[in-house]
Short mmCIF file of C-alpha atoms in Angstrom, two decimals:
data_model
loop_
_atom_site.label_atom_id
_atom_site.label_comp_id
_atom_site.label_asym_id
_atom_site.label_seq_id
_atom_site.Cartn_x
_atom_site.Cartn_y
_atom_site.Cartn_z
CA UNK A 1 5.33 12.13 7.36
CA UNK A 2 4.21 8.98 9.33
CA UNK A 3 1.15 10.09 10.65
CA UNK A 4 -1.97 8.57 9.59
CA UNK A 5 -5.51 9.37 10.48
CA UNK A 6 -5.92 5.83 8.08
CA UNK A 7 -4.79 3.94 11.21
CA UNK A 8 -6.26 5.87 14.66
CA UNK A 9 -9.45 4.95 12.75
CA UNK A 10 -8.67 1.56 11.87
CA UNK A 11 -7.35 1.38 16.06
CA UNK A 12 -10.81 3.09 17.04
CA UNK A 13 -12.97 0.83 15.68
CA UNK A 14 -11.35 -1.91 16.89
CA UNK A 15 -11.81 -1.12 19.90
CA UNK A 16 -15.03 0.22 19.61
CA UNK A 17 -16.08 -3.33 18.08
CA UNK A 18 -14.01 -4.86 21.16
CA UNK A 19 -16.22 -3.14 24.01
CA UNK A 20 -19.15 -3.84 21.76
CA UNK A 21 -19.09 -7.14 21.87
CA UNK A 22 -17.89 -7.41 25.72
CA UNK A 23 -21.39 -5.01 26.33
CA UNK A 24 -22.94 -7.84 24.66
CA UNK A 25 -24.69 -5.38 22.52
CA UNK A 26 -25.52 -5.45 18.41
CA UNK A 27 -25.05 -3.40 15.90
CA UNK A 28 -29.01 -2.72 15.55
CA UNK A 29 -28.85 -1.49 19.63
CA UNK A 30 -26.33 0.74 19.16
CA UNK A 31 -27.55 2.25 15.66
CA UNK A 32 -30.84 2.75 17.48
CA UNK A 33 -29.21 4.60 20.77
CA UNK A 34 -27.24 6.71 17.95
CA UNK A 35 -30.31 6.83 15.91
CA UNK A 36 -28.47 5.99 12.74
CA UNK A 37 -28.12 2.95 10.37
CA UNK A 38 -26.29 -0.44 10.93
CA UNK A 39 -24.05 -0.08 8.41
CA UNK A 40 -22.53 3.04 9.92
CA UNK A 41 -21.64 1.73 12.75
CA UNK A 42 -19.95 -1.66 10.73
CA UNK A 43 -18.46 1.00 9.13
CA UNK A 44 -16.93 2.97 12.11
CA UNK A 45 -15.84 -0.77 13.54
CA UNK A 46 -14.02 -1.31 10.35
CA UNK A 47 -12.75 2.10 10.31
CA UNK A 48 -13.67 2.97 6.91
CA UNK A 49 -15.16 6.43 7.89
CA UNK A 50 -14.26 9.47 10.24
CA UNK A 51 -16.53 9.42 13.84
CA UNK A 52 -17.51 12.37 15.82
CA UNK A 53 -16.61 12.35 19.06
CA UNK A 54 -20.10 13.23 20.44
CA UNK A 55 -20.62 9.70 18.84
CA UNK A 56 -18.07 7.98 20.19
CA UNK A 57 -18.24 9.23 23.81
CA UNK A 58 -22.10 7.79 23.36
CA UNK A 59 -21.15 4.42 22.11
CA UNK A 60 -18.71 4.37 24.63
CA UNK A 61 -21.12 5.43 27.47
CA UNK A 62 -23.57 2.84 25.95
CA UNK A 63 -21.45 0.15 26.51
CA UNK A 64 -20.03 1.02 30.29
CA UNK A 65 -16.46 2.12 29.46
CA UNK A 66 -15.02 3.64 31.90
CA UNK A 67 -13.68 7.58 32.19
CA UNK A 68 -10.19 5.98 31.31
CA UNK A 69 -10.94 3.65 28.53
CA UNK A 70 -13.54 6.96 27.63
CA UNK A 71 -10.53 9.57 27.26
CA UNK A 72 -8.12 6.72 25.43
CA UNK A 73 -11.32 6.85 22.62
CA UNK A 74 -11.71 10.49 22.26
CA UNK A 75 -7.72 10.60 21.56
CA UNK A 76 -7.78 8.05 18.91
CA UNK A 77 -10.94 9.56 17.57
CA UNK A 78 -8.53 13.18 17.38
CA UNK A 79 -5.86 11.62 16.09
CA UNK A 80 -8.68 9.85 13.17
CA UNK A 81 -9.13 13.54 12.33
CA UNK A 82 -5.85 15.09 11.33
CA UNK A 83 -5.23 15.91 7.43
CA UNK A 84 -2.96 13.08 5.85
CA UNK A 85 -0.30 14.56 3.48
CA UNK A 86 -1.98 12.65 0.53
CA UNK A 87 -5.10 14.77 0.42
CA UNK A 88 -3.01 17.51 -0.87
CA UNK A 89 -3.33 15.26 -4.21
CA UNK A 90 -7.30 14.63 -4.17
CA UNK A 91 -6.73 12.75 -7.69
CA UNK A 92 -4.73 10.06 -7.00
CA UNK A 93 -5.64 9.77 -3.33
CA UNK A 94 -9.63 9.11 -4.12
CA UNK A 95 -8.62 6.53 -7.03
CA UNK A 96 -10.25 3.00 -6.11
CA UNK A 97 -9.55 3.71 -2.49
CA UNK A 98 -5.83 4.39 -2.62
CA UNK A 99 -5.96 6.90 0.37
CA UNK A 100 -6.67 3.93 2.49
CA UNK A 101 -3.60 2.18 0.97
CA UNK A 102 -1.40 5.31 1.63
CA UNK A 103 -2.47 5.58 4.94
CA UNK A 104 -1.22 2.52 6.06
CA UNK A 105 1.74 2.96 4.24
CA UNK A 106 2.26 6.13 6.02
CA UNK A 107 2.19 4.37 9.66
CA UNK A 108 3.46 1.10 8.96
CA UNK A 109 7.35 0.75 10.22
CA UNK A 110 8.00 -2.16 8.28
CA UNK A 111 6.30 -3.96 4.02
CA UNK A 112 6.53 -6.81 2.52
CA UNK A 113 5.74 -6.82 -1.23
CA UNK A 114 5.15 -9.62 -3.64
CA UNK A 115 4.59 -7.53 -7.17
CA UNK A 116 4.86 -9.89 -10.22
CA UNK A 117 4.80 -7.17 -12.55
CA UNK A 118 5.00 -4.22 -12.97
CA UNK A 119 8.07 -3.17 -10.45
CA UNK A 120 6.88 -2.04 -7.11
CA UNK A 121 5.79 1.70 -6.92
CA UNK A 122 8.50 2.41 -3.94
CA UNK A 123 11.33 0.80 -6.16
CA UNK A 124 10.56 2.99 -9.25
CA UNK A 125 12.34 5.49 -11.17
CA UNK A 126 10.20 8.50 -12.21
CA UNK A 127 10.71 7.68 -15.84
CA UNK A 128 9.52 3.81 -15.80
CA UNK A 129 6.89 5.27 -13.37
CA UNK A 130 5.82 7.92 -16.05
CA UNK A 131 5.87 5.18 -19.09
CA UNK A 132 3.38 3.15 -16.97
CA UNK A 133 0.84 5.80 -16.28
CA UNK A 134 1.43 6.53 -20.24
CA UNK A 135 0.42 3.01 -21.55
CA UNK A 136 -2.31 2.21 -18.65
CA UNK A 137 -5.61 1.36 -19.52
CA UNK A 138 -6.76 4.13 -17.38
CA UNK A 139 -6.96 8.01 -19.29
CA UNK A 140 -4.67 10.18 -17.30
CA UNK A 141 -4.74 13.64 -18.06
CA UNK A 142 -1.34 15.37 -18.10
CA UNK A 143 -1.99 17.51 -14.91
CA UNK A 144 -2.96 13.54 -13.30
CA UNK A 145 -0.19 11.88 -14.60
CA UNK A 146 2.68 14.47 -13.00
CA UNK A 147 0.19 14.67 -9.53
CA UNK A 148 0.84 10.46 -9.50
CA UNK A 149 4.60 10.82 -9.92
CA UNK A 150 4.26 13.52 -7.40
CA UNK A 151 2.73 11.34 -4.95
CA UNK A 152 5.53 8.04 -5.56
CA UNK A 153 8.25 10.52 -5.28
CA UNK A 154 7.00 11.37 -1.83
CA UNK A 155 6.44 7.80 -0.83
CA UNK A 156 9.81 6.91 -1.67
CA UNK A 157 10.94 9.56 0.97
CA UNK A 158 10.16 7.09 3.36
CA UNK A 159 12.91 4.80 2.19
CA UNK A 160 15.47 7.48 3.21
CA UNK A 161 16.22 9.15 6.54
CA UNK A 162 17.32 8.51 9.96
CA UNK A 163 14.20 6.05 10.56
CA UNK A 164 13.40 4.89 7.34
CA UNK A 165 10.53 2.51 6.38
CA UNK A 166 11.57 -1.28 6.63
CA UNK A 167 11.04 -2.65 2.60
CA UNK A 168 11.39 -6.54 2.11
CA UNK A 169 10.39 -7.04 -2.04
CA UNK A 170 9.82 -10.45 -3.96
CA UNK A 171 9.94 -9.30 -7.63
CA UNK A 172 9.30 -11.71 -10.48
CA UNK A 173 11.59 -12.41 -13.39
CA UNK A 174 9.24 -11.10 -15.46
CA UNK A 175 8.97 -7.46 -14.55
CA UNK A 176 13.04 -7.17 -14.61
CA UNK A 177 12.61 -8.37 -18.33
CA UNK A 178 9.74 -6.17 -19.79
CA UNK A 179 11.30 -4.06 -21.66
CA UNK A 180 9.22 -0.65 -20.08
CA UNK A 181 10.16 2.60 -22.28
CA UNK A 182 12.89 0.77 -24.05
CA UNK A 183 16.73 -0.29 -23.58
CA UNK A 184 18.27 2.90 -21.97
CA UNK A 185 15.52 2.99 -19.43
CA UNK A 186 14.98 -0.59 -18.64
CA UNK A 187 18.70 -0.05 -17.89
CA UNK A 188 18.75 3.27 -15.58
CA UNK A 189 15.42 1.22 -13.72
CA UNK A 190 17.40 -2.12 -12.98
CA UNK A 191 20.50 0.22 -11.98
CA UNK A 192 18.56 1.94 -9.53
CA UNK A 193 17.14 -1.45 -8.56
CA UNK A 194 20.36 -2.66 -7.59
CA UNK A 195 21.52 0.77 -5.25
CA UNK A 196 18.31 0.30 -3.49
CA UNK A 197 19.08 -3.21 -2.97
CA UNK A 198 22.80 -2.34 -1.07
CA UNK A 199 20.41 -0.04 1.45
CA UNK A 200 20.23 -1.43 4.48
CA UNK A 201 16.73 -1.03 5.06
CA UNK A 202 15.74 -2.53 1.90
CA UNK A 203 15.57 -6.35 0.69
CA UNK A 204 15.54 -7.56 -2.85
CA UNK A 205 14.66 -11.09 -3.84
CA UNK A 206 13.94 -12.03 -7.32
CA UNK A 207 11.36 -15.62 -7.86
CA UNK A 208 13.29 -16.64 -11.19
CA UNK A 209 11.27 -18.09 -13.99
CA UNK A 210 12.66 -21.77 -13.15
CA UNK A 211 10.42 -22.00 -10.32
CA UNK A 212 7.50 -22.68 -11.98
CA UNK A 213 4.07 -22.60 -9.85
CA UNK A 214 4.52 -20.73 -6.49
CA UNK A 215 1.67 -20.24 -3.77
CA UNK A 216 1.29 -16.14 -4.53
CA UNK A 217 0.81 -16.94 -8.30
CA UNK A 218 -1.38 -14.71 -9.85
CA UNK A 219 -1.43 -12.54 -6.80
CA UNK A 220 -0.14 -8.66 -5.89
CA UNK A 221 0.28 -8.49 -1.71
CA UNK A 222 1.52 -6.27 0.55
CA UNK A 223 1.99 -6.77 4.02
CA UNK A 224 1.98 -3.60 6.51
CA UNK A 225 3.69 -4.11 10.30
CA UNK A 226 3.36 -1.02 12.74
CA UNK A 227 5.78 -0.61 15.78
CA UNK A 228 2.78 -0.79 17.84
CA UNK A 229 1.79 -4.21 18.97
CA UNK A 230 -1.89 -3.45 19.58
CA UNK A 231 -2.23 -2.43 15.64
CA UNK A 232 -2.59 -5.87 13.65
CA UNK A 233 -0.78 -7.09 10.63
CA UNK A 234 -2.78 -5.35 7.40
CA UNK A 235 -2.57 -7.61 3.84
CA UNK A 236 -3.34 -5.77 0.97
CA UNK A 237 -4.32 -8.29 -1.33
CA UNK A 238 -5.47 -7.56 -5.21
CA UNK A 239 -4.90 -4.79 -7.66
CA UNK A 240 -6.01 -0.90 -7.28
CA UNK A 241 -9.71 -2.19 -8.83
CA UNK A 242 -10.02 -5.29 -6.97
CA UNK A 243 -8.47 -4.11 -3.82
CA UNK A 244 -9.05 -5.86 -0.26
CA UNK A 245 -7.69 -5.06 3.04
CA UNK A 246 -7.70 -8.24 5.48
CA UNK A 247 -6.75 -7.64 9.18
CA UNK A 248 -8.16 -10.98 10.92
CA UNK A 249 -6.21 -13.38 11.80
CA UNK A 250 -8.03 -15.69 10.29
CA UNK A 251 -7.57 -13.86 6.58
CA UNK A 252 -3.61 -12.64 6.70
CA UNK A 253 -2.22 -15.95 7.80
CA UNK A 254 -2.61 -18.02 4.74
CA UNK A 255 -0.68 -14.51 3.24
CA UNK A 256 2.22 -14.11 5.32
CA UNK A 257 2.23 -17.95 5.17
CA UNK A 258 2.35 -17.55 1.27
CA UNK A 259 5.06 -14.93 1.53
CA UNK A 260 7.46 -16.74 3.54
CA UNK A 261 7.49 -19.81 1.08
CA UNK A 262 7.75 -17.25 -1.49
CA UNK A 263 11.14 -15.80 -0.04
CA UNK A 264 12.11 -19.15 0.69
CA UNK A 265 11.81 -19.97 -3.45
CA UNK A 266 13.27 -16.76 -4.50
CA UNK A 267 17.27 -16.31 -5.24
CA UNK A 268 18.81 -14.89 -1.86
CA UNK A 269 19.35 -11.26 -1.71
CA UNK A 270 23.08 -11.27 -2.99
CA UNK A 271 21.87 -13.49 -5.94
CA UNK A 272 19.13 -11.51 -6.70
CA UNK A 273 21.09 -8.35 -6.57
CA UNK A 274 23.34 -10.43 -9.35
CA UNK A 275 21.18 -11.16 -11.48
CA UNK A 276 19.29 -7.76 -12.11
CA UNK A 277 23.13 -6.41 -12.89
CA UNK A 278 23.07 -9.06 -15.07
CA UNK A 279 19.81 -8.18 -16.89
CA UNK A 280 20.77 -4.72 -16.76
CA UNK A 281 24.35 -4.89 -18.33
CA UNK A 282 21.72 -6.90 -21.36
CA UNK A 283 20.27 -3.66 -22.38
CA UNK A 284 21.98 -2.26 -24.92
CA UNK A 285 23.09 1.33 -24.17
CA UNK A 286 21.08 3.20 -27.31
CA UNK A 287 18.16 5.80 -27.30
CA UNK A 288 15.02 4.35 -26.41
CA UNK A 289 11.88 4.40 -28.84
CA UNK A 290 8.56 5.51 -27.02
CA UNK A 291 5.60 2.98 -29.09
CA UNK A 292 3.61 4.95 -31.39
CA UNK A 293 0.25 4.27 -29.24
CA UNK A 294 1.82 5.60 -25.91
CA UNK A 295 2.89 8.85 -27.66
CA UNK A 296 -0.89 8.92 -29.06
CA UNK A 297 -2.12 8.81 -26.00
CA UNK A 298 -0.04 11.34 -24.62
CA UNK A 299 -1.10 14.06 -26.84
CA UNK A 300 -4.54 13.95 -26.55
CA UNK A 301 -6.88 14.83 -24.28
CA UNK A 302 -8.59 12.55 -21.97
CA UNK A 303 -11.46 12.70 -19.43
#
């Protein structure tokens, strides 16, 4: 599942901008020899779009590669092709540019999450994820909603396995106390919570309420690390409609920066792990009422 055309075209344009800018050419030269328009090619650079590979073997022509550096390009720009396994659910994946989220997700070997509320996706049961998409202030349809759980269920495969994705998560107080779907389901959520926490590819830290002002306040990140060391650090920074995806230097440092003050604030894992029993053996064990506006919503039909 860890293939990702999301990051040969992220790798490609890098290097594309990389021999670019030792060819001492600009983006207007390069549009011209392609006759297209600048912002294609800052968009291949970035890569934000798929790139034939008649283009590319011009660009790279244009700027003197050689018949090594020539072949290295048109296998990145193959590998930018293939079909990731999230556009089997068109949906979710097109949503505020959430295939470009999952495709770094897909490659990256290693996260690190700061999510001050709700839970992190990954860490989710199906029924807290299902109450969310219930009460959001976006209109799911029915068919939407199960295509969503569909798609977190099969993310979450990735924390299980031989090789399984490295998760380090920061959760706030607050989202183990929200009482999401009621008592018995807070309590199943925090249970599962704590399981994930004993695996050893997954960290929990919880950033108690006694901490007051932190430097990621107000802020959802996630950091993405790849095995290779060519591919750069990604921060996901923002929420799915305010979503930015900084790869400079110069932008993810004051974020993993942020994040290690963070962890150094929160409870340590076996604390943390403590504490949501804690909050967990709090909910009393009784049927759960759904709110009368989420079951309203549920029954009718929506764009």
């Amino acid at each position: 599942m860890n293939r990702s055309p999301t990051v040969h075209r992220r790798r490609l344009g890098g290097e594309l901008r990389r021999l670019r800018e030792a060819a001492q050419r600009t983006h207007r030269e390069v549009a011209a020899h392609l006759d297209c328009s600048q912002g294609k090619i800052s968009q291949i650079e970035l890569g934000r779009v798929p790139v034939r590979t008649a283009d590319v073997r011009l660009m790279a022509e244009f700027y003197g590669s050689s018949a090594e550096q020539v072949s290295e390009l048109l296998e990145l720009a193959e590998g930018s092709k293939q079909r990731g396994w999230w556009q089997e659910y068109p949906s979710t994946a097109r949503r505020n540019g959430f295939d470009t989220y999952l495709g770094l997700e897909t490659a990256a070997t290693a996260l690190s999450v700061f999510e001050p509320d709700p839970l992190p996706e990954l860490l989710q049961t199906a029924e807290y994820s299902a109450t969310l998409l219930g009460s959001s202030r976006e209109e799911y349809t029915a068919p939407e909603i199960s295509e969503r759980l569909a798609v977190t269920s099969e993310r979450q495969q990735r924390l299980l396995g031989t090789a399984p994705l490295e998760l380090w998560a920061v959760l706030d107080e607050a989202a183990l106390r929200r009482l999401v779907g009621g008592s018995r389901l807070m309590r199943g959520q925090l249970e599962h919570l704590v399981l994930m926490s004993y695996r050893r590819n997954v960290t929990v830290q919880v950033l108690p309420f006694d901490v007051g002002a932190h430097p990621l306040l107000g802020e959802r990140v996630t950091v993405f690390s790849f095995r290779n060391s060519t591919d750069q650090q990604v921060v996901h920074a923002g929420d799915p409609t305010n979503s930015r995806f900084l790869d400079k230097g110069g932008e993810t440092e004051p974020y993993l920066t942020a994040f290690e003050q963070v962890c150094s604030m929160a409870l340590p894992p076996k604390e943390s792990t403590m504490l949501i029993s804690r909050i967990a053996d709090e909910q009393p064990c009784r049927p759960s009422r759904r709110p009368a506006r989420t079951e309203q919503r549920g029954s009718r039909s929506r764009r």
